Coordinates of C-alpha atoms and ligand atoms in Angstrom, one line a residue:
M9 CA 0.1 -0.1 -0.1
R10 CA 1.0 3.7 -0.6
G11 CA 0.9 6.7 1.3
L12 CA 1.2 6.9 5.1
L13 CA -0.5 4.4 7.2
T14 CA 1.5 4.3 10.2
L15 CA 4.9 5.9 11.4
K16 CA 6.0 2.3 12.2
D17 CA 6.6 1.9 8.5
L18 CA 9.0 5.1 8.2
S19 CA 12.7 4.8 9.3
T20 CA 13.8 7.8 11.4
E21 CA 15.8 9.0 8.4
K22 CA 12.6 9.1 6.4
I23 CA 10.8 11.0 9.3
M24 CA 13.7 13.8 9.6
E25 CA 13.3 14.1 5.8
L26 CA 9.5 14.8 5.9
I27 CA 10.0 17.4 9.1
K28 CA 12.7 19.1 7.0
Y29 CA 10.4 19.1 4.0
A30 CA 7.5 20.6 6.1
L31 CA 9.9 23.2 7.4
K32 CA 11.2 24.2 3.8
L33 CA 7.3 24.3 2.8
K34 CA 6.6 26.7 6.1
K35 CA 9.6 28.9 4.8
G36 CA 7.7 29.4 1.6
F37 CA 9.0 26.8 -0.8
R38 CA 6.0 25.8 -3.2
I39 CA 5.2 22.9 -5.4
S40 CA 2.0 22.4 -7.5
Y41 CA 0.0 19.6 -8.7
P42 CA -2.9 21.1 -10.5
D43 CA -4.1 18.0 -12.3
K44 CA -4.6 15.9 -9.1
K45 CA -7.7 15.2 -7.1
V46 CA -7.8 13.9 -3.5
V47 CA -10.7 12.8 -1.4
T48 CA -11.3 13.2 2.4
L49 CA -13.3 10.3 4.0
F50 CA -13.9 11.1 7.5
F51 CA -16.0 8.5 9.4
E52 CA -15.3 10.2 12.8
N53 CA -15.5 13.9 13.6
S54 CA -12.6 16.0 12.9
T55 CA -11.7 19.7 12.7
R56 CA -8.0 19.9 12.5
T57 CA -7.1 16.7 10.8
Q58 CA -9.9 17.1 8.0
Y59 CA -9.5 20.7 7.6
S60 CA -5.7 20.9 7.6
F61 CA -5.6 18.0 5.1
Q62 CA -7.9 20.1 2.9
C63 CA -5.8 23.4 3.5
A64 CA -2.6 21.4 2.5
L65 CA -4.2 19.9 -0.6
M66 CA -5.5 23.5 -1.6
N67 CA -2.0 25.1 -1.0
L68 CA -0.5 22.3 -3.3
G69 CA -3.1 23.0 -6.1
I70 CA -4.9 19.8 -5.7
K71 CA -8.8 19.6 -6.0
V72 CA -10.5 18.4 -2.7
V73 CA -13.1 15.9 -3.2
D74 CA -15.3 16.4 -0.4
F75 CA -17.3 13.3 1.2
D76 CA -20.4 13.3 3.5
T77 CA -20.7 9.8 5.0
Q78 CA -24.4 10.5 5.8
L79 CA -25.4 11.3 2.2
S80 CA -23.0 8.6 0.5
S81 CA -23.7 4.9 -0.3
I82 CA -22.1 3.9 3.3
A83 CA -25.7 4.6 4.6
K84 CA -27.0 1.9 2.2
G85 CA -24.4 -0.6 3.5
E86 CA -21.3 0.0 1.1
T87 CA -18.1 -1.2 2.7
L88 CA -15.0 0.9 3.2
Y89 CA -13.3 -1.3 0.8
D90 CA -15.9 -0.7 -2.0
T91 CA -16.1 3.0 -1.4
V92 CA -12.3 3.6 -1.6
R93 CA -12.2 1.2 -4.8
T94 CA -14.9 3.3 -6.3
F95 CA -12.9 6.5 -5.9
E96 CA -10.0 4.8 -7.2
A97 CA -12.3 4.0 -10.3
L98 CA -13.5 7.5 -10.6
G99 CA -9.7 8.7 -11.1
V100 CA -9.0 10.2 -7.8
D101 CA -5.2 10.3 -7.1
G102 CA -5.3 9.6 -3.3
V103 CA -7.5 9.3 -0.6
V104 CA -7.5 10.8 3.4
I105 CA -9.2 8.3 5.7
R106 CA -10.1 8.5 9.5
H107 CA -11.9 5.6 10.7
S108 CA -13.0 4.2 14.4
K109 CA -11.7 0.7 13.4
D110 CA -8.0 -0.1 14.3
E111 CA -6.1 -0.5 11.3
Y112 CA -8.9 -0.4 8.9
F113 CA -6.2 0.1 6.1
K114 CA -5.6 -3.6 6.3
E115 CA -8.9 -4.0 4.4
L116 CA -7.5 -1.9 1.7
E117 CA -4.3 -3.7 0.6
N118 CA -5.6 -4.0 -3.0
I119 CA -5.9 -0.2 -3.4
K120 CA -3.2 1.2 -5.7
I121 CA -3.7 4.9 -4.9
P122 CA -2.0 6.7 -1.9
I123 CA -4.1 6.3 1.4
F124 CA -3.2 9.0 4.0
N125 CA -4.4 7.7 7.5
G126 CA -6.1 10.5 9.5
G127 CA -6.5 8.3 12.6
D128 CA -7.5 4.7 13.1
G129 CA -9.2 3.6 16.4
K130 CA -6.8 3.8 19.5
S131 CA -3.8 2.9 17.0
N132 CA -2.3 5.2 14.8
H133 CA -2.3 9.0 14.0
P134 CA 0.8 9.5 11.9
T135 CA 0.2 13.0 10.6
Q136 CA -0.4 14.2 14.0
S137 CA 2.6 12.7 15.4
L138 CA 4.7 14.3 12.5
L139 CA 3.3 17.7 13.3
D140 CA 4.2 17.2 17.0
L141 CA 7.5 16.3 16.3
M142 CA 8.1 19.1 13.6
T143 CA 6.9 21.5 16.7
I144 CA 9.5 20.0 18.9
Y145 CA 12.4 20.2 16.4
E146 CA 11.6 23.7 15.5
E147 CA 11.6 24.5 19.4
F148 CA 14.7 22.6 20.5
G149 CA 16.5 21.7 17.1
K150 CA 17.0 17.9 18.0
F151 CA 15.2 14.9 19.8
E152 CA 18.0 12.9 21.4
G153 CA 17.8 13.2 25.1
L154 CA 14.6 15.4 25.3
K155 CA 12.1 14.4 28.0
C156 CA 8.4 14.2 27.2
C157 CA 5.7 13.3 29.6
I158 CA 2.2 12.6 28.0
V159 CA -0.5 13.0 30.5
G160 CA -4.0 12.0 30.6
D161 CA -6.1 9.4 28.7
I162 CA -3.2 7.3 27.4
L163 CA -5.4 4.1 27.0
H164 CA -7.8 5.8 24.5
S165 CA -5.3 7.7 22.6
R166 CA -3.9 7.0 19.2
V167 CA -1.9 10.2 19.5
A168 CA 0.0 8.9 22.8
H169 CA 0.4 5.2 21.2
T170 CA 1.9 6.8 18.0
N171 CA 4.1 9.2 19.8
I172 CA 5.7 6.9 22.3
E173 CA 6.8 4.6 19.8
V174 CA 8.4 7.3 17.3
M175 CA 9.8 9.5 20.1
R176 CA 11.7 6.4 21.7
R177 CA 13.0 5.6 18.3
L178 CA 14.2 9.2 17.9
G179 CA 16.1 9.0 21.2
M180 CA 13.7 10.9 23.5
D181 CA 12.7 9.9 27.1
V182 CA 9.0 9.2 27.1
Y183 CA 7.0 9.1 30.4
I184 CA 3.1 9.0 31.1
S185 CA 1.1 10.4 33.8
G186 CA -2.8 10.8 34.7
P187 CA -5.5 8.6 36.3
E188 CA -4.5 5.2 36.9
E189 CA -7.2 3.6 34.9
Y190 CA -5.8 5.1 31.8
N191 CA -2.4 3.7 32.5
D192 CA -1.6 1.0 29.9
N193 CA 1.9 0.7 30.7
S194 CA 2.9 1.9 27.4
A195 CA 5.9 3.9 29.2
E196 CA 7.1 4.7 32.6
W197 CA 4.3 6.3 34.7
I198 CA 5.5 9.4 36.9
P199 CA 3.2 11.6 39.1
L200 CA 2.2 14.9 37.2
D201 CA 3.9 17.2 39.8
E202 CA 7.4 15.5 39.4
A203 CA 6.7 15.8 35.5
V204 CA 6.1 19.3 35.4
K205 CA 9.4 20.1 37.0
T206 CA 11.6 17.7 35.2
M207 CA 10.2 17.6 31.4
D208 CA 10.9 19.5 28.3
I209 CA 7.7 18.7 26.9
V210 CA 4.5 18.2 28.7
M211 CA 1.9 16.8 26.3
L212 CA -1.6 16.9 27.6
L213 CA -4.3 14.7 26.0
R214 CA -8.0 15.4 25.7
V215 CA -10.4 13.5 27.9
Q216 CA -12.2 11.2 25.3
F217 CA -15.6 11.2 26.8
E218 CA -16.9 9.8 23.6
R219 CA -14.7 6.7 23.8
H220 CA -15.6 5.8 27.5
Q221 CA -17.7 2.9 28.0
E222 CA -18.3 4.2 31.5
K223 CA -18.1 7.6 33.1
M224 CA -14.8 8.7 34.7
N225 CA -15.2 7.9 38.3
I226 CA -14.0 11.3 39.3
T227 CA -15.7 14.7 38.4
V228 CA -14.1 17.0 35.7
E229 CA -13.4 19.6 38.5
E230 CA -11.4 16.6 40.5
Y231 CA -9.6 15.7 37.2
H232 CA -8.5 19.2 36.7
E233 CA -7.2 19.6 40.4
K234 CA -5.4 16.1 40.0
Y235 CA -4.2 16.0 36.5
G236 CA -4.9 19.4 34.7
M237 CA -2.5 21.9 33.7
N238 CA -3.0 25.0 35.8
S239 CA -0.8 28.0 36.2
K240 CA 0.8 26.8 39.4
R241 CA 2.1 23.8 37.5
V242 CA 3.2 26.1 34.6
S243 CA 5.3 28.0 37.2
M244 CA 7.0 24.8 38.4
M245 CA 8.0 24.1 34.8
K246 CA 11.7 24.6 33.5
D247 CA 12.3 27.8 31.7
N248 CA 12.4 26.5 28.1
A249 CA 9.9 23.7 28.7
I250 CA 6.8 23.8 26.5
I251 CA 3.2 22.3 26.6
M252 CA 1.8 20.6 23.8
H253 CA -1.8 19.1 23.2
P254 CA -3.3 17.7 19.9
A255 CA -6.6 19.4 20.5
P256 CA -9.5 19.7 20.6
I257 CA -8.8 20.9 24.2
N258 CA -11.3 20.6 27.2
R259 CA -10.7 24.0 28.8
G260 CA -11.0 23.6 32.5
V261 CA -10.4 19.9 32.3
E262 CA -7.0 18.7 31.2
I263 CA -5.9 22.3 30.5
A264 CA -7.0 25.7 32.3
D265 CA -8.4 28.3 30.0
D266 CA -5.5 30.8 30.7
V267 CA -3.0 28.1 30.2
A268 CA -4.1 27.2 26.8
E269 CA -2.7 30.3 25.3
C270 CA 0.2 31.1 27.7
E271 CA 3.6 31.7 26.6
K272 CA 4.7 28.2 27.2
S273 CA 2.0 26.7 25.1
R274 CA 2.5 25.5 21.3
I275 CA -1.1 24.3 20.9
Y276 CA -1.8 26.8 17.9
K277 CA 1.6 26.4 16.6
Q278 CA 1.1 22.6 16.2
M279 CA -2.1 23.3 14.1
T280 CA -0.2 25.4 11.9
N281 CA 2.6 23.1 11.3
G282 CA 0.0 20.4 10.8
V283 CA -0.7 22.1 7.2
Y284 CA 2.9 22.0 6.3
V285 CA 3.4 18.3 7.6
R286 CA 0.3 17.3 5.4
M287 CA 1.8 19.2 2.5
A288 CA 5.1 17.4 2.6
V289 CA 3.5 13.9 3.1
I290 CA 1.1 14.4 0.1
S291 CA 3.8 15.9 -2.1
D292 CA 6.3 13.1 -1.2
A293 CA 3.5 10.3 -1.9
L294 CA 2.6 11.9 -5.3
D295 CA 6.1 12.1 -6.2
G296 CA 6.2 8.4 -5.5
N297 CA 8.4 8.4 -2.7
L298 CA 5.6 7.2 -0.1
Ligands
CP318 N1 -5.8 16.6 16.7 C1 -6.9 16.0 16.1 O1 -6.7 14.9 15.5 O2 -7.9 16.8 15.9 P1 -9.4 16.6 15.2 O3 -10.0 15.3 15.7 O4 -10.2 17.9 15.2 O5 -8.9 16.1 13.7

């Protein structure tokens, strides 16, 4: 399969090449694919991933074919494979997919056009991790030896699972923190008040209320008090340490309202970088390199 499905398929050299290409695009380098069309198939809600892919496609001069699951033949029972195979037959040059099923792309092995994974279940969110890495690289100019703590709903988070794997490969020390019921032991767990004093990056995760089978056994106020980033915790951070969050953010839950846009927050920079990372990935795939 072509495109970008999981970062596990990419070497650290290829990841660095994509980050550097995204930085070049951010500095103004332009490349255009005016005869190409790409469809965005989002089976789960999305603002950042869906629309930053669309902005990236527009910046590359590519036509965006929009897809509404409610108005499509998905509602008549058409499968994901037959939907993607149809767009391939229609002459579309690539497809962006977000789906709740883990590794949905295993059903699409016969598809020849590039597939760009916009998130699958709890498993992969490769372009989110690339934009996180680009933001970290812009900040620190390296990965080796940096300490990052990912805080919150690790268990349900494809962002955490993708980042833990790739950050370790890049030489970072990755820790997790937050409520015990969300600890899946994917990294060493440390208390948040220790993490904020020692980390270079504190990456907060959204509490994913929509994925929980049962309600959290604490209130959102208690969550914020125990595991949320507030101004007191920000004041404990190292001078050059930063706060990241893939967003959407629950203000007042995992992050205080005034912290979301404080001097240490890189949340909106992450969103900006997402456009350039997605331009880099799409361009590289259309050039036959992914
Ligand atoms: N970060 C992220 O994936 O956001 P969306 O769900 O809005 O795409």
